[in-house]
Amino acid sequence: MNTLSTFAAILCISIASASFANTGNEPTNEPSALVIENYANGAVKMIGSYLDEARTIAHGTFRFFHANGQLESTGEYVNGLKKGVWLRYDDQGRPLAERVYGAGSFEEIALELGWSVQADKK
């Protein structure tokens, strides 16, 4: 990925993330800030958002890059957990792997569907 393409991607994500701003004190499931990490050589290492200022709960689309600027992996985090299809690439941009996350336990799926989950006590 050339420098102009990387800059354009960052700019688009930055503009899109502006709509996630939380102006109140209430908790939200929207990312609090877009985070861009760089390698020592200045190349982008990671682009993603977190739900908390401590950057412990990843949320939203994440993109990781090789030091040469090629995309290394991309996928979605939901409340700190990988979800859906994650794609990995080698340092030349060739696909390496595809993995699906998020099947989850019965309890996780039930809660996601809004069902009440109670432990069976015997």
PDB file of C-alpha atoms in Angstrom:
ATOM      1  CA  MET A   1       0.000   0.000   0.000  1.00  0.00           C
ATOM      2  CA  ASN A   2       1.539   3.295  -0.984  1.00  0.00           C
ATOM      3  CA  THR A   3       1.714   6.345   1.270  1.00  0.00           C
ATOM      4  CA  LEU A   4      -1.130   8.160  -0.492  1.00  0.00           C
ATOM      5  CA  SER A   5      -3.456   5.153  -0.161  1.00  0.00           C
ATOM      6  CA  THR A   6      -2.574   4.777   3.518  1.00  0.00           C
ATOM      7  CA  PHE A   7      -3.220   8.483   4.113  1.00  0.00           C
ATOM      8  CA  ALA A   8      -6.566   8.292   2.278  1.00  0.00           C
ATOM      9  CA  ALA A   9      -7.632   5.260   4.339  1.00  0.00           C
ATOM     10  CA  ILE A  10      -6.693   6.996   7.585  1.00  0.00           C
ATOM     11  CA  LEU A  11      -8.505  10.179   6.548  1.00  0.00           C
ATOM     12  CA  CYS A  12     -11.699   8.272   5.680  1.00  0.00           C
ATOM     13  CA  ILE A  13     -11.646   6.365   8.961  1.00  0.00           C
ATOM     14  CA  SER A  14     -10.947   9.588  10.889  1.00  0.00           C
ATOM     15  CA  ILE A  15     -13.897  11.369   9.306  1.00  0.00           C
ATOM     16  CA  ALA A  16     -16.184   8.393   9.889  1.00  0.00           C
ATOM     17  CA  SER A  17     -15.088   8.081  13.510  1.00  0.00           C
ATOM     18  CA  ALA A  18     -16.047  11.695  14.244  1.00  0.00           C
ATOM     19  CA  SER A  19     -19.673  10.563  14.404  1.00  0.00           C
ATOM     20  CA  PHE A  20     -18.811   8.296  17.343  1.00  0.00           C
ATOM     21  CA  ALA A  21     -18.050  11.140  19.748  1.00  0.00           C
ATOM     22  CA  ASN A  22     -19.708  10.763  23.151  1.00  0.00           C
ATOM     23  CA  THR A  23     -20.519  14.168  24.607  1.00  0.00           C
ATOM     24  CA  GLY A  24     -22.259  12.926  27.766  1.00  0.00           C
ATOM     25  CA  ASN A  25     -21.141  10.917  30.763  1.00  0.00           C
ATOM     26  CA  GLU A  26     -23.292   7.925  29.911  1.00  0.00           C
ATOM     27  CA  PRO A  27     -21.613   4.661  28.881  1.00  0.00           C
ATOM     28  CA  THR A  28     -21.835   3.799  25.216  1.00  0.00           C
ATOM     29  CA  ASN A  29     -20.990   0.911  22.935  1.00  0.00           C
ATOM     30  CA  GLU A  30     -19.495   3.278  20.397  1.00  0.00           C
ATOM     31  CA  PRO A  31     -15.735   3.676  20.011  1.00  0.00           C
ATOM     32  CA  SER A  32     -14.308   6.501  22.094  1.00  0.00           C
ATOM     33  CA  ALA A  33     -11.366   7.273  19.841  1.00  0.00           C
ATOM     34  CA  LEU A  34      -9.653   6.164  16.699  1.00  0.00           C
ATOM     35  CA  VAL A  35      -6.158   4.882  17.470  1.00  0.00           C
ATOM     36  CA  ILE A  36      -3.353   4.759  14.936  1.00  0.00           C
ATOM     37  CA  GLU A  37      -0.100   3.055  15.945  1.00  0.00           C
ATOM     38  CA  ASN A  38       3.079   3.363  13.894  1.00  0.00           C
ATOM     39  CA  TYR A  39       6.277   1.380  13.461  1.00  0.00           C
ATOM     40  CA  ALA A  40       9.602   3.083  14.259  1.00  0.00           C
ATOM     41  CA  ASN A  41       9.996   3.715  10.507  1.00  0.00           C
ATOM     42  CA  GLY A  42       6.752   5.736  10.524  1.00  0.00           C
ATOM     43  CA  ALA A  43       4.658   3.177   8.645  1.00  0.00           C
ATOM     44  CA  VAL A  44       1.178   2.537  10.018  1.00  0.00           C
ATOM     45  CA  LYS A  45       1.109  -0.565  12.241  1.00  0.00           C
ATOM     46  CA  MET A  46      -2.548  -0.595  13.353  1.00  0.00           C
ATOM     47  CA  ILE A  47      -5.768   1.373  12.949  1.00  0.00           C
ATOM     48  CA  GLY A  48      -8.675   0.686  15.294  1.00  0.00           C
ATOM     49  CA  SER A  49     -10.999   2.042  17.962  1.00  0.00           C
ATOM     50  CA  TYR A  50     -11.554   1.262  21.619  1.00  0.00           C
ATOM     51  CA  LEU A  51     -14.489   1.685  23.976  1.00  0.00           C
ATOM     52  CA  ASP A  52     -12.283   2.928  26.803  1.00  0.00           C
ATOM     53  CA  GLU A  53      -9.503   5.452  27.181  1.00  0.00           C
ATOM     54  CA  ALA A  54      -7.145   2.764  28.543  1.00  0.00           C
ATOM     55  CA  ARG A  55      -7.379   0.974  25.169  1.00  0.00           C
ATOM     56  CA  THR A  56      -8.309  -2.375  26.671  1.00  0.00           C
ATOM     57  CA  ILE A  57     -11.688  -2.967  24.963  1.00  0.00           C
ATOM     58  CA  ALA A  58     -11.279  -3.047  21.191  1.00  0.00           C
ATOM     59  CA  HIS A  59     -14.469  -2.287  19.266  1.00  0.00           C
ATOM     60  CA  GLY A  60     -15.072  -1.871  15.554  1.00  0.00           C
ATOM     61  CA  THR A  61     -13.009  -2.596  12.470  1.00  0.00           C
ATOM     62  CA  PHE A  62      -9.285  -3.121  13.018  1.00  0.00           C
ATOM     63  CA  ARG A  63      -6.562  -3.169  10.379  1.00  0.00           C
ATOM     64  CA  PHE A  64      -3.021  -4.341  11.096  1.00  0.00           C
ATOM     65  CA  PHE A  65      -0.153  -3.700   8.682  1.00  0.00           C
ATOM     66  CA  HIS A  66       3.266  -5.194   7.972  1.00  0.00           C
ATOM     67  CA  ALA A  67       6.235  -2.810   8.375  1.00  0.00           C
ATOM     68  CA  ASN A  68       6.340  -2.459   4.567  1.00  0.00           C
ATOM     69  CA  GLY A  69       2.803  -1.008   4.546  1.00  0.00           C
ATOM     70  CA  GLN A  70       1.017  -4.111   3.248  1.00  0.00           C
ATOM     71  CA  LEU A  71      -2.161  -5.137   5.055  1.00  0.00           C
ATOM     72  CA  GLU A  72      -1.403  -7.958   7.538  1.00  0.00           C
ATOM     73  CA  SER A  73      -4.913  -8.628   8.889  1.00  0.00           C
ATOM     74  CA  THR A  74      -8.345  -7.084   9.168  1.00  0.00           C
ATOM     75  CA  GLY A  75     -11.486  -7.876  11.092  1.00  0.00           C
ATOM     76  CA  GLU A  76     -14.061  -6.732  13.594  1.00  0.00           C
ATOM     77  CA  TYR A  77     -13.962  -6.536  17.381  1.00  0.00           C
ATOM     78  CA  VAL A  78     -17.166  -6.322  19.422  1.00  0.00           C
ATOM     79  CA  ASN A  79     -16.708  -5.380  23.071  1.00  0.00           C
ATOM     80  CA  GLY A  80     -13.136  -6.681  23.077  1.00  0.00           C
ATOM     81  CA  LEU A  81     -13.792  -9.977  21.292  1.00  0.00           C
ATOM     82  CA  LYS A  82     -13.023 -10.877  17.686  1.00  0.00           C
ATOM     83  CA  LYS A  83     -16.214 -11.380  15.710  1.00  0.00           C
ATOM     84  CA  GLY A  84     -17.007 -12.416  12.180  1.00  0.00           C
ATOM     85  CA  VAL A  85     -14.495 -13.019   9.404  1.00  0.00           C
ATOM     86  CA  TRP A  86     -10.835 -12.095   9.985  1.00  0.00           C
ATOM     87  CA  LEU A  87      -8.486 -12.108   7.010  1.00  0.00           C
ATOM     88  CA  ARG A  88      -4.671 -12.447   7.115  1.00  0.00           C
ATOM     89  CA  TYR A  89      -2.151 -11.584   4.408  1.00  0.00           C
ATOM     90  CA  ASP A  90       1.572 -12.091   3.886  1.00  0.00           C
ATOM     91  CA  ASP A  91       3.952  -9.146   3.489  1.00  0.00           C
ATOM     92  CA  GLN A  92       3.324  -9.137  -0.270  1.00  0.00           C
ATOM     93  CA  GLY A  93      -0.453  -8.814   0.151  1.00  0.00           C
ATOM     94  CA  ARG A  94      -1.274 -12.431  -0.716  1.00  0.00           C
ATOM     95  CA  PRO A  95      -4.091 -14.042   1.308  1.00  0.00           C
ATOM     96  CA  LEU A  96      -2.849 -16.431   4.008  1.00  0.00           C
ATOM     97  CA  ALA A  97      -5.878 -17.340   6.088  1.00  0.00           C
ATOM     98  CA  GLU A  98      -9.512 -16.643   6.812  1.00  0.00           C
ATOM     99  CA  ARG A  99     -11.015 -17.372  10.199  1.00  0.00           C
ATOM    100  CA  VAL A 100     -14.522 -16.879  11.537  1.00  0.00           C
ATOM    101  CA  TYR A 101     -14.960 -15.801  15.147  1.00  0.00           C
ATOM    102  CA  GLY A 102     -18.018 -15.357  17.301  1.00  0.00           C
ATOM    103  CA  ALA A 103     -19.872 -18.646  17.488  1.00  0.00           C
ATOM    104  CA  GLY A 104     -19.674 -18.097  21.248  1.00  0.00           C
ATOM    105  CA  SER A 105     -21.164 -20.046  24.093  1.00  0.00           C
ATOM    106  CA  PHE A 106     -24.890 -20.571  24.481  1.00  0.00           C
ATOM    107  CA  GLU A 107     -24.964 -17.823  27.109  1.00  0.00           C
ATOM    108  CA  GLU A 108     -23.195 -15.323  24.830  1.00  0.00           C
ATOM    109  CA  ILE A 109     -25.544 -16.066  21.948  1.00  0.00           C
ATOM    110  CA  ALA A 110     -28.632 -15.928  24.178  1.00  0.00           C
ATOM    111  CA  LEU A 111     -27.598 -12.579  25.667  1.00  0.00           C
ATOM    112  CA  GLU A 112     -26.903 -11.217  22.185  1.00  0.00           C
ATOM    113  CA  LEU A 113     -30.449 -12.188  21.179  1.00  0.00           C
ATOM    114  CA  GLY A 114     -31.846 -10.508  24.289  1.00  0.00           C
ATOM    115  CA  TRP A 115     -32.886 -13.731  25.993  1.00  0.00           C
ATOM    116  CA  SER A 116     -32.802 -14.087  29.762  1.00  0.00           C
ATOM    117  CA  VAL A 117     -30.175 -16.596  30.859  1.00  0.00           C
ATOM    118  CA  GLN A 118     -30.390 -18.190  34.295  1.00  0.00           C
ATOM    119  CA  ALA A 119     -28.208 -20.910  35.730  1.00  0.00           C
ATOM    120  CA  ASP A 120     -29.978 -24.174  36.511  1.00  0.00           C
ATOM    121  CA  LYS A 121     -29.350 -24.735  40.227  1.00  0.00           C
ATOM    122  CA  LYS A 122     -29.782 -28.319  41.426  1.00  0.00           C
TER     123      LYS A 122
END
